[in-house]
PDB file of C-alpha atoms in Angstrom:
ATOM      1  CA  MET A 432     -69.632 -85.860  42.553  1.00 93.00           C
ATOM      2  CA  ILE A 433     -65.920 -86.836  42.148  1.00 95.00           C
ATOM      3  CA  GLU A 434     -64.671 -86.309  38.379  1.00 96.00           C
ATOM      4  CA  ILE A 435     -61.321 -88.038  37.845  1.00 96.00           C
ATOM      5  CA  HIS A 436     -59.525 -87.905  34.252  1.00 96.00           C
ATOM      6  CA  PHE A 437     -57.587 -90.339  32.911  1.00 95.00           C
ATOM      7  CA  ASP A 438     -54.686 -90.416  30.339  1.00 94.00           C
ATOM      8  CA  GLU A 439     -56.094 -93.749  28.944  1.00 93.00           C
ATOM      9  CA  ALA A 440     -59.726 -94.914  28.232  1.00 93.00           C
ATOM     10  CA  SER A 441     -58.931 -98.660  29.279  1.00 94.00           C
ATOM     11  CA  GLU A 442     -57.685 -96.846  32.866  1.00 95.00           C
ATOM     12  CA  ALA A 443     -60.998 -94.935  33.401  1.00 95.00           C
ATOM     13  CA  GLU A 444     -62.917 -98.416  32.559  1.00 94.00           C
ATOM     14  CA  LYS A 445     -61.046-100.384  34.980  1.00 95.00           C
ATOM     15  CA  LEU A 446     -61.773 -98.203  37.767  1.00 95.00           C
ATOM     16  CA  VAL A 447     -64.995 -97.972  37.009  1.00 95.00           C
ATOM     17  CA  GLY A 448     -65.244-102.022  37.179  1.00 94.00           C
ATOM     18  CA  LEU A 449     -63.575-101.785  40.067  1.00 94.00           C
ATOM     19  CA  LEU A 450     -66.132 -99.423  42.109  1.00 94.00           C
ATOM     20  CA  ASP A 451     -69.033-101.289  40.433  1.00 92.00           C
ATOM     21  CA  HIS A 452     -67.544-104.678  42.124  1.00 91.00           C
ATOM     22  CA  ARG A 453     -67.487-103.008  45.664  1.00 88.00           C
ATOM     23  CA  GLN A 454     -71.187-101.837  46.135  1.00 87.00           C
ATOM     24  CA  PRO A 455     -72.777-103.104  49.022  1.00 83.00           C
ATOM     25  CA  ASP A 456     -74.777-105.725  48.905  1.00 77.00           C
ATOM     26  CA  ASP A 457     -78.049-103.815  50.450  1.00 75.00           C
ATOM     27  CA  GLY A 458     -78.321-101.655  47.840  1.00 75.00           C
ATOM     28  CA  PRO A 459     -76.347 -99.140  46.029  1.00 83.00           C
ATOM     29  CA  LEU A 460     -74.453 -95.943  47.672  1.00 88.00           C
ATOM     30  CA  PHE A 461     -72.851 -94.605  45.088  1.00 90.00           C
ATOM     31  CA  HIS A 462     -72.965 -94.867  41.263  1.00 91.00           C
ATOM     32  CA  ALA A 463     -69.868 -94.890  39.004  1.00 91.00           C
ATOM     33  CA  ALA A 464     -69.587 -94.254  35.276  1.00 91.00           C
ATOM     34  CA  TYR A 465     -67.387 -93.129  32.462  1.00 87.00           C
ATOM     35  CA  ASP A 466     -68.071 -91.267  29.355  1.00 82.00           C
ATOM     36  CA  GLY A 467     -66.420 -94.047  27.168  1.00 82.00           C
ATOM     37  CA  ASN A 468     -63.522 -91.867  26.858  1.00 85.00           C
ATOM     38  CA  LYS A 469     -60.882 -91.161  29.677  1.00 93.00           C
ATOM     39  CA  THR A 470     -63.553 -89.664  32.776  1.00 94.00           C
ATOM     40  CA  VAL A 471     -64.996 -91.313  35.519  1.00 95.00           C
ATOM     41  CA  ALA A 472     -67.803 -89.425  37.700  1.00 94.00           C
ATOM     42  CA  VAL A 473     -68.382 -90.621  40.995  1.00 94.00           C
ATOM     43  CA  TYR A 474     -71.919 -89.964  42.448  1.00 94.00           C
ATOM     44  CA  ILE A 475     -72.000 -90.468  45.898  1.00 92.00           C
ATOM     45  CA  GLN A 476     -75.684 -91.280  47.271  1.00 90.00           C
ATOM     46  CA  GLY A 477     -74.828 -92.493  50.653  1.00 86.00           C
ATOM     47  CA  GLU A 478     -73.368 -90.380  53.370  1.00 90.00           C
ATOM     48  CA  GLU A 479     -69.893 -89.248  52.329  1.00 92.00           C
ATOM     49  CA  LYS A 480     -67.456 -89.869  54.916  1.00 93.00           C
ATOM     50  CA  ARG A 481     -68.897 -93.946  55.448  1.00 92.00           C
ATOM     51  CA  VAL A 482     -68.879 -93.960  51.079  1.00 93.00           C
ATOM     52  CA  LEU A 483     -65.509 -92.732  50.743  1.00 95.00           C
ATOM     53  CA  GLU A 484     -63.966 -94.799  53.668  1.00 95.00           C
ATOM     54  CA  GLU A 485     -65.620 -98.604  53.302  1.00 93.00           C
ATOM     55  CA  HIS A 486     -65.933 -98.584  49.152  1.00 93.00           C
ATOM     56  CA  ILE A 487     -64.033 -95.873  47.714  1.00 95.00           C
ATOM     57  CA  ILE A 488     -60.831 -94.918  49.209  1.00 96.00           C
ATOM     58  CA  PRO A 489     -60.487 -99.128  49.208  1.00 96.00           C
ATOM     59  CA  ALA A 490     -61.316 -99.267  44.956  1.00 96.00           C
ATOM     60  CA  MET A 491     -59.000 -97.013  44.275  1.00 96.00           C
ATOM     61  CA  THR A 492     -56.657 -98.421  46.313  1.00 97.00           C
ATOM     62  CA  ALA A 493     -56.917-101.849  44.862  1.00 96.00           C
ATOM     63  CA  PHE A 494     -56.897 -99.588  41.136  1.00 97.00           C
ATOM     64  CA  MET A 495     -53.584 -98.839  42.039  1.00 97.00           C
ATOM     65  CA  GLN A 496     -51.826-102.212  43.067  1.00 95.00           C
ATOM     66  CA  GLU A 497     -53.643-104.323  40.365  1.00 95.00           C
ATOM     67  CA  VAL A 498     -53.699-102.009  37.453  1.00 96.00           C
ATOM     68  CA  MET A 499     -51.216 -99.215  37.799  1.00 97.00           C
ATOM     69  CA  GLU A 500     -48.565-100.146  39.814  1.00 97.00           C
ATOM     70  CA  ASP A 501     -46.853-102.116  37.197  1.00 97.00           C
ATOM     71  CA  ARG A 502     -46.867 -99.264  34.531  1.00 96.00           C
ATOM     72  CA  LEU A 503     -45.587 -97.109  36.905  1.00 97.00           C
ATOM     73  CA  LEU A 504     -42.857 -99.363  37.715  1.00 98.00           C
ATOM     74  CA  LEU A 505     -42.275-100.284  34.211  1.00 98.00           C
ATOM     75  CA  SER A 506     -41.954 -96.467  33.480  1.00 97.00           C
ATOM     76  CA  ILE A 507     -39.285 -96.543  36.281  1.00 98.00           C
ATOM     77  CA  ILE A 508     -37.862 -98.980  34.777  1.00 98.00           C
ATOM     78  CA  ALA A 509     -37.531 -97.581  31.242  1.00 97.00           C
ATOM     79  CA  ASN A 510     -37.475 -93.421  32.032  1.00 97.00           C
ATOM     80  CA  VAL A 511     -35.031 -93.080  35.190  1.00 97.00           C
ATOM     81  CA  PHE A 512     -33.149 -95.961  34.663  1.00 97.00           C
ATOM     82  CA  TYR A 513     -32.958 -95.894  30.923  1.00 97.00           C
ATOM     83  CA  PHE A 514     -33.528 -99.762  30.090  1.00 97.00           C
ATOM     84  CA  ARG A 515     -35.603 -99.890  27.004  1.00 96.00           C
ATOM     85  CA  ASP A 516     -35.318-103.257  25.714  1.00 97.00           C
ATOM     86  CA  VAL A 517     -39.201-105.287  26.689  1.00 97.00           C
ATOM     87  CA  GLU A 518     -37.769-108.386  28.083  1.00 97.00           C
ATOM     88  CA  GLU A 519     -35.261-106.703  29.901  1.00 97.00           C
ATOM     89  CA  GLN A 520     -37.526-104.496  31.691  1.00 97.00           C
ATOM     90  CA  GLN A 521     -39.825-108.005  32.237  1.00 97.00           C
ATOM     91  CA  GLN A 522     -37.231-109.266  33.691  1.00 96.00           C
ATOM     92  CA  ILE A 523     -36.502-106.553  36.240  1.00 97.00           C
ATOM     93  CA  LEU A 524     -40.011-106.414  36.608  1.00 97.00           C
ATOM     94  CA  ALA A 525     -40.474-109.947  37.818  1.00 95.00           C
ATOM     95  CA  LEU A 526     -37.244-108.959  40.294  1.00 95.00           C
ATOM     96  CA  ALA A 527     -39.038-106.068  41.790  1.00 95.00           C
ATOM     97  CA  HIS A 528     -42.228-108.076  42.675  1.00 93.00           C
ATOM     98  CA  SER A 529     -39.737-110.256  44.977  1.00 90.00           C
ATOM     99  CA  PHE A 530     -39.090-107.267  46.754  1.00 89.00           C
ATOM    100  CA  LEU A 531     -42.734-105.965  46.619  1.00 89.00           C
ATOM    101  CA  ASP A 532     -44.640-108.951  47.388  1.00 81.00           C
ATOM    102  CA  GLY A 533     -45.787-108.839  51.262  1.00 56.00           C
ATOM    103  CA  GLU A 534     -43.309-105.927  51.924  1.00 62.00           C
ATOM    104  CA  ARG A 535     -40.597-108.563  52.677  1.00 50.00           C
ATOM    105  CA  SER A 536     -40.211-108.569  56.888  1.00 45.00           C
ATOM    106  CA  ASP A 537     -36.424-107.602  56.478  1.00 48.00           C
ATOM    107  CA  TYR A 538     -38.067-104.030  54.782  1.00 50.00           C
ATOM    108  CA  ARG A 539     -40.378-103.226  57.190  1.00 46.00           C
ATOM    109  CA  LYS A 540     -37.910-103.408  60.288  1.00 47.00           C
ATOM    110  CA  SER A 541     -36.793 -99.618  59.012  1.00 52.00           C
ATOM    111  CA  ALA A 542     -38.656 -96.702  59.971  1.00 48.00           C
ATOM    112  CA  ALA A 543     -38.442 -95.954  56.327  1.00 53.00           C
ATOM    113  CA  PHE A 544     -40.472 -98.869  55.955  1.00 59.00           C
ATOM    114  CA  ALA A 545     -43.254 -98.875  58.365  1.00 53.00           C
ATOM    115  CA  ALA A 546     -45.953 -97.870  56.462  1.00 75.00           C
ATOM    116  CA  SER A 547     -46.841-100.412  53.760  1.00 89.00           C
ATOM    117  CA  ARG A 548     -47.921 -99.494  50.054  1.00 92.00           C
ATOM    118  CA  THR A 549     -51.729-100.109  50.784  1.00 93.00           C
ATOM    119  CA  VAL A 550     -51.302 -97.937  54.097  1.00 94.00           C
ATOM    120  CA  MET A 551     -49.517 -95.105  51.895  1.00 95.00           C
ATOM    121  CA  LEU A 552     -52.382 -95.217  49.175  1.00 96.00           C
ATOM    122  CA  ARG A 553     -55.312 -95.387  51.684  1.00 97.00           C
ATOM    123  CA  ASP A 554     -53.657 -92.221  53.696  1.00 97.00           C
ATOM    124  CA  ALA A 555     -52.991 -90.543  50.724  1.00 97.00           C
ATOM    125  CA  PHE A 556     -56.899 -90.656  48.807  1.00 97.00           C
ATOM    126  CA  ALA A 557     -58.199 -90.336  52.725  1.00 96.00           C
ATOM    127  CA  SER A 558     -56.840 -86.659  52.977  1.00 96.00           C
ATOM    128  CA  PHE A 559     -57.284 -86.191  49.355  1.00 97.00           C
ATOM    129  CA  LEU A 560     -61.065 -87.265  47.941  1.00 96.00           C
ATOM    130  CA  ARG A 561     -63.967 -85.296  49.002  1.00 94.00           C
ATOM    131  CA  ASP A 562     -67.229 -84.663  47.139  1.00 92.00           C
ATOM    132  CA  GLY A 563     -67.538 -82.136  44.859  1.00 94.00           C
ATOM    133  CA  LEU A 564     -63.570 -82.980  43.704  1.00 95.00           C
ATOM    134  CA  SER A 565     -62.386 -82.858  39.948  1.00 96.00           C
ATOM    135  CA  PHE A 566     -58.882 -83.972  39.247  1.00 97.00           C
ATOM    136  CA  SER A 567     -56.415 -85.475  36.716  1.00 97.00           C
ATOM    137  CA  PHE A 568     -55.408 -89.107  37.860  1.00 97.00           C
ATOM    138  CA  SER A 569     -51.902 -88.731  36.790  1.00 96.00           C
ATOM    139  CA  SER A 570     -51.614 -84.789  38.174  1.00 96.00           C
ATOM    140  CA  PHE A 571     -52.816 -86.890  41.614  1.00 97.00           C
ATOM    141  CA  VAL A 572     -49.756 -89.626  41.632  1.00 97.00           C
ATOM    142  CA  THR A 573     -47.273 -87.094  40.549  1.00 95.00           C
ATOM    143  CA  PHE A 574     -47.867 -84.670  43.536  1.00 95.00           C
ATOM    144  CA  ARG A 575     -49.777 -86.576  46.239  1.00 96.00           C
ATOM    145  CA  LEU A 576     -48.153 -89.779  46.007  1.00 97.00           C
ATOM    146  CA  LYS A 577     -44.350 -88.579  45.762  1.00 96.00           C
ATOM    147  CA  PRO A 578     -43.650 -91.170  49.136  1.00 94.00           C
ATOM    148  CA  TYR A 579     -45.335 -94.282  47.239  1.00 96.00           C
ATOM    149  CA  MET A 580     -43.175 -93.632  43.987  1.00 97.00           C
ATOM    150  CA  GLU A 581     -40.104 -93.098  46.091  1.00 95.00           C
ATOM    151  CA  ARG A 582     -40.945 -96.655  47.647  1.00 95.00           C
ATOM    152  CA  LEU A 583     -41.526 -98.193  44.502  1.00 96.00           C
ATOM    153  CA  GLN A 584     -38.185 -96.521  42.828  1.00 96.00           C
ATOM    154  CA  HIS A 585     -36.095 -98.314  46.157  1.00 95.00           C
ATOM    155  CA  TYR A 586     -37.825-101.587  44.554  1.00 95.00           C
ATOM    156  CA  VAL A 587     -36.949-101.015  41.207  1.00 97.00           C
ATOM    157  CA  GLU A 588     -33.159-100.296  42.176  1.00 96.00           C
ATOM    158  CA  LEU A 589     -32.918-103.399  44.016  1.00 95.00           C
ATOM    159  CA  ALA A 590     -34.311-105.130  41.203  1.00 96.00           C
ATOM    160  CA  ILE A 591     -31.914-103.956  39.123  1.00 97.00           C
ATOM    161  CA  ASP A 592     -29.030-104.623  41.189  1.00 96.00           C
ATOM    162  CA  GLU A 593     -30.427-108.280  41.244  1.00 95.00           C
ATOM    163  CA  TYR A 594     -30.422-108.178  37.610  1.00 97.00           C
ATOM    164  CA  LYS A 595     -27.163-106.852  37.193  1.00 96.00           C
ATOM    165  CA  LEU A 596     -25.929-109.850  39.535  1.00 95.00           C
ATOM    166  CA  GLU A 597     -27.870-112.478  37.477  1.00 94.00           C
ATOM    167  CA  GLN A 598     -26.646-111.266  34.513  1.00 95.00           C
ATOM    168  CA  GLU A 599     -22.916-111.476  35.765  1.00 94.00           C
ATOM    169  CA  TYR A 600     -23.877-114.557  37.291  1.00 94.00           C
ATOM    170  CA  GLN A 601     -25.156-116.002  33.670  1.00 95.00           C
ATOM    171  CA  ASN A 602     -21.769-114.915  31.994  1.00 94.00           C
ATOM    172  CA  PHE A 603     -19.613-116.495  34.225  1.00 94.00           C
ATOM    173  CA  VAL A 604     -21.684-119.904  33.876  1.00 95.00           C
ATOM    174  CA  GLN A 605     -21.132-119.391  30.095  1.00 95.00           C
ATOM    175  CA  MET A 606     -17.162-118.527  30.573  1.00 93.00           C
ATOM    176  CA  LEU A 607     -17.183-122.102  32.761  1.00 94.00           C
ATOM    177  CA  ARG A 608     -19.235-123.826  30.342  1.00 95.00           C
ATOM    178  CA  ASP A 609     -16.573-122.736  27.161  1.00 93.00           C
ATOM    179  CA  CYS A 610     -14.058-123.547  29.241  1.00 91.00           C
ATOM    180  CA  LEU A 611     -15.268-127.354  29.777  1.00 93.00           C
ATOM    181  CA  ALA A 612     -16.107-127.313  25.799  1.00 92.00           C
ATOM    182  CA  GLY A 613     -12.420-126.787  24.958  1.00 88.00           C
ATOM    183  CA  ARG A 614     -10.935-129.327  27.449  1.00 92.00           C
ATOM    184  CA  THR A 615     -10.421-133.061  26.989  1.00 93.00           C
ATOM    185  CA  PRO A 616     -11.270-134.901  30.319  1.00 95.00           C
ATOM    186  CA  GLN A 617      -8.704-135.847  32.652  1.00 93.00           C
ATOM    187  CA  TRP A 618     -10.676-138.547  34.556  1.00 95.00           C
ATOM    188  CA  PRO A 619     -13.699-140.843  33.582  1.00 95.00           C
ATOM    189  CA  ARG A 620     -15.425-140.108  36.911  1.00 95.00           C
ATOM    190  CA  LEU A 621     -15.283-138.298  39.876  1.00 96.00           C
ATOM    191  CA  TYR A 622     -17.218-138.431  43.222  1.00 96.00           C
ATOM    192  CA  LEU A 623     -18.077-135.103  45.090  1.00 97.00           C
ATOM    193  CA  VAL A 624     -19.545-135.437  48.475  1.00 96.00           C
ATOM    194  CA  HIS A 625     -20.763-132.384  50.243  1.00 96.00           C
ATOM    195  CA  ASP A 626     -20.455-131.836  53.938  1.00 93.00           C
ATOM    196  CA  PRO A 627     -21.476-128.456  53.832  1.00 93.00           C
ATOM    197  CA  PRO A 628     -19.823-126.188  53.815  1.00 92.00           C
ATOM    198  CA  HIS A 629     -17.193-128.363  52.271  1.00 94.00           C
ATOM    199  CA  PHE A 630     -17.029-130.382  49.199  1.00 96.00           C
ATOM    200  CA  VAL A 631     -14.837-133.950  48.824  1.00 96.00           C
ATOM    201  CA  PHE A 632     -13.169-134.940  46.384  1.00 97.00           C
ATOM    202  CA  TYR A 633     -12.769-138.760  45.712  1.00 95.00           C
ATOM    203  CA  ASP A 634     -10.970-140.160  42.395  1.00 93.00           C
ATOM    204  CA  SER A 635     -12.277-142.582  40.018  1.00 90.00           C
ATOM    205  CA  GLU A 636     -11.649-145.721  42.426  1.00 89.00           C
ATOM    206  CA  ARG A 637     -13.275-143.719  45.415  1.00 90.00           C
ATOM    207  CA  ARG A 638     -10.300-142.473  47.254  1.00 93.00           C
ATOM    208  CA  GLU A 639     -10.251-139.416  49.218  1.00 94.00           C
ATOM    209  CA  LEU A 640      -8.453-136.954  48.235  1.00 96.00           C
ATOM    210  CA  SER A 641      -6.508-134.416  50.310  1.00 95.00           C
ATOM    211  CA  ALA A 642      -7.130-130.616  50.039  1.00 93.00           C
ATOM    212  CA  ALA A 643      -3.444-130.390  49.251  1.00 94.00           C
ATOM    213  CA  GLU A 644      -3.893-133.320  46.186  1.00 95.00           C
ATOM    214  CA  VAL A 645      -7.173-131.188  44.913  1.00 95.00           C
ATOM    215  CA  ARG A 646      -5.384-128.044  44.568  1.00 93.00           C
ATOM    216  CA  GLN A 647      -2.548-130.057  42.326  1.00 94.00           C
ATOM    217  CA  LEU A 648      -5.207-130.714  40.098  1.00 93.00           C
ATOM    218  CA  ILE A 649      -5.821-127.237  39.343  1.00 93.00           C
ATOM    219  CA  ASP A 650      -4.453-126.045  35.126  1.00 91.00           C
ATOM    220  CA  ARG A 651      -3.122-122.469  36.678  1.00 88.00           C
ATOM    221  CA  HIS A 652      -2.980-121.077  33.158  1.00 86.00           C
ATOM    222  CA  LEU A 653      -6.567-122.059  33.126  1.00 81.00           C
ATOM    223  CA  VAL A 654      -7.398-119.842  36.302  1.00 79.00           C
ATOM    224  CA  PHE A 655      -5.443-117.036  35.513  1.00 82.00           C
ATOM    225  CA  SER A 656      -6.388-116.661  31.977  1.00 80.00           C
ATOM    226  CA  GLN A 657      -9.802-116.175  33.162  1.00 78.00           C
ATOM    227  CA  PRO A 658     -11.491-112.827  33.627  1.00 74.00           C
ATOM    228  CA  MET A 659     -13.547-113.802  36.613  1.00 80.00           C
ATOM    229  CA  TYR A 660     -12.341-115.487  39.838  1.00 85.00           C
ATOM    230  CA  ILE A 661     -12.914-119.011  40.026  1.00 88.00           C
ATOM    231  CA  ASP A 662     -13.297-120.524  43.579  1.00 88.00           C
ATOM    232  CA  ALA A 663     -10.081-122.489  43.931  1.00 89.00           C
ATOM    233  CA  SER A 664     -11.659-125.142  46.988  1.00 92.00           C
ATOM    234  CA  VAL A 665     -14.042-126.390  44.045  1.00 95.00           C
ATOM    235  CA  LEU A 666     -15.134-124.900  40.162  1.00 95.00           C
ATOM    236  CA  ALA A 667     -11.084-124.624  39.489  1.00 94.00           C
ATOM    237  CA  PRO A 668     -10.161-128.069  40.229  1.00 95.00           C
ATOM    238  CA  LEU A 669     -13.144-129.688  38.666  1.00 96.00           C
ATOM    239  CA  VAL A 670     -13.101-127.318  35.192  1.00 95.00           C
ATOM    240  CA  SER A 671      -9.286-128.136  35.184  1.00 94.00           C
ATOM    241  CA  LEU A 672     -10.035-131.968  35.357  1.00 94.00           C
ATOM    242  CA  ALA A 673     -13.190-131.457  33.213  1.00 96.00           C
ATOM    243  CA  PRO A 674     -14.242-135.093  34.110  1.00 96.00           C
ATOM    244  CA  ALA A 675     -16.812-136.980  31.482  1.00 96.00           C
ATOM    245  CA  GLU A 676     -18.968-137.807  34.738  1.00 97.00           C
ATOM    246  CA  ILE A 677     -19.534-136.282  38.201  1.00 97.00           C
ATOM    247  CA  GLU A 678     -21.446-137.950  40.535  1.00 96.00           C
ATOM    248  CA  LEU A 679     -22.288-135.194  43.201  1.00 97.00           C
ATOM    249  CA  TYR A 680     -23.763-136.757  46.918  1.00 97.00           C
ATOM    250  CA  THR A 681     -25.561-133.885  48.874  1.00 96.00           C
ATOM    251  CA  ASP A 682     -28.722-133.242  51.193  1.00 96.00           C
ATOM    252  CA  HIS A 683     -28.818-129.825  50.003  1.00 96.00           C
ATOM    253  CA  PRO A 684     -29.953-129.408  46.267  1.00 95.00           C
ATOM    254  CA  ASP A 685     -30.662-126.036  46.911  1.00 95.00           C
ATOM    255  CA  ASP A 686     -27.170-124.966  48.040  1.00 96.00           C
ATOM    256  CA  GLY A 687     -25.718-122.191  45.915  1.00 95.00           C
ATOM    257  CA  MET A 688     -22.444-123.982  44.555  1.00 96.00           C
ATOM    258  CA  VAL A 689     -24.502-126.810  44.024  1.00 97.00           C
ATOM    259  CA  GLN A 690     -27.136-125.417  41.948  1.00 97.00           C
ATOM    260  CA  THR A 691     -23.584-123.564  40.165  1.00 96.00           C
ATOM    261  CA  LEU A 692     -22.135-127.039  39.475  1.00 97.00           C
ATOM    262  CA  GLN A 693     -25.867-128.253  37.968  1.00 97.00           C
ATOM    263  CA  ASN A 694     -25.328-125.239  35.452  1.00 97.00           C
ATOM    264  CA  VAL A 695     -22.047-125.700  34.765  1.00 97.00           C
ATOM    265  CA  PHE A 696     -21.445-129.100  34.426  1.00 97.00           C
ATOM    266  CA  GLN A 697     -25.070-129.880  33.245  1.00 97.00           C
ATOM    267  CA  GLU A 698     -25.652-133.676  31.801  1.00 96.00           C
ATOM    268  CA  ARG A 699     -22.203-134.469  33.303  1.00 97.00           C
ATOM    269  CA  LEU A 700     -23.340-134.177  36.483  1.00 97.00           C
ATOM    270  CA  ILE A 701     -25.524-136.625  38.729  1.00 97.00           C
ATOM    271  CA  VAL A 702     -27.129-135.480  41.771  1.00 97.00           C
ATOM    272  CA  CYS A 703     -27.565-138.369  44.755  1.00 95.00           C
ATOM    273  CA  ARG A 704     -28.571-138.512  48.133  1.00 94.00           C
ATOM    274  CA  ARG A 705     -25.555-138.116  50.848  1.00 93.00           C
ATOM    275  CA  ALA A 706     -26.811-141.591  52.179  1.00 91.00           C
ATOM    276  CA  ASP A 707     -26.372-142.794  49.083  1.00 92.00           C
ATOM    277  CA  PHE A 708     -22.087-142.400  49.066  1.00 90.00           C
ATOM    278  CA  SER A 709     -22.317-144.137  52.271  1.00 80.00           C
ATOM    279  CA  ARG A 710     -23.584-147.271  50.754  1.00 78.00           C
ATOM    280  CA  LEU A 711     -21.731-147.290  47.419  1.00 73.00           C
ATOM    281  CA  PHE A 712     -18.495-146.891  50.106  1.00 68.00           C
ATOM    282  CA  ALA A 713     -19.462-149.792  52.228  1.00 65.00           C
ATOM    283  CA  ALA A 714     -20.507-152.057  49.124  1.00 61.00           C
ATOM    284  CA  ASN A 715     -17.063-151.064  47.554  1.00 62.00           C
ATOM    285  CA  ALA A 716     -15.076-151.818  50.873  1.00 56.00           C
ATOM    286  CA  GLY A 717     -17.113-155.283  50.984  1.00 54.00           C
ATOM    287  CA  ASN A 718     -16.003-155.950  47.383  1.00 58.00           C
ATOM    288  CA  GLY A 719     -12.388-155.298  48.461  1.00 53.00           C
ATOM    289  CA  GLY A 720     -11.993-152.404  47.098  1.00 54.00           C
ATOM    290  CA  GLU A 721     -13.741-152.958  43.668  1.00 50.00           C
ATOM    291  CA  ALA A 722     -15.224-150.688  41.454  1.00 45.00           C
TER     292      ALA A 722
END
């Protein structure tokens, strides 16, 4: 018998459910039960090594990843990095999952990340579990899963970095929105054509502006009075002009600057396909330059 003591009865119940789910179709090789409180007892009826390798260890590994992993991540977020706000914790947890899911390939290239979390857990259980063992699950995590916990903490650190960058970005976007709200539109409409990585400006008459002309549109007081850097090639002239409407022509709607323009200008910005501008320009030329 293997006896496992948990801190919470719900954890014991979920492990028993996962163990029962892994019983072989040709008859039970083990029996898992819990006392209605916090202890799980696993009675091995078949050959010990086979039962452990094929059934119990996979169930324990699944239990760690499906039940315990988020709890451990939240504990790290709250108790190691001191994020106490529940909403912040959930945002950081969601970002951590973007690194955890699939053990992203860029991290697998590192020797420190050669083994996936699944392999780490399987190996830890394989070197520890045996018939006749009685142990505390929380102690097992503390003393036997140090490399696994270090891996989780690393991903939480990455998630927190991403979270802070996102917060800074949102503050930046709100700052630009506030700037726009206090400015009178200088032009009724502006055309912006995206030729990556550049953005080409056209005035209300669809006349292309040179880089020098675009720079002259910038309100220097607006730029220097802001606490954050404002891109001088696109954002600064656009916010300075605060046009009532912007038509943006692009084939790359997921581009970072395109996304920022949408976030800042919101309903003022209309996103069109790049080819639509060529047709618009041709139609305008055919009409003798009339808008």
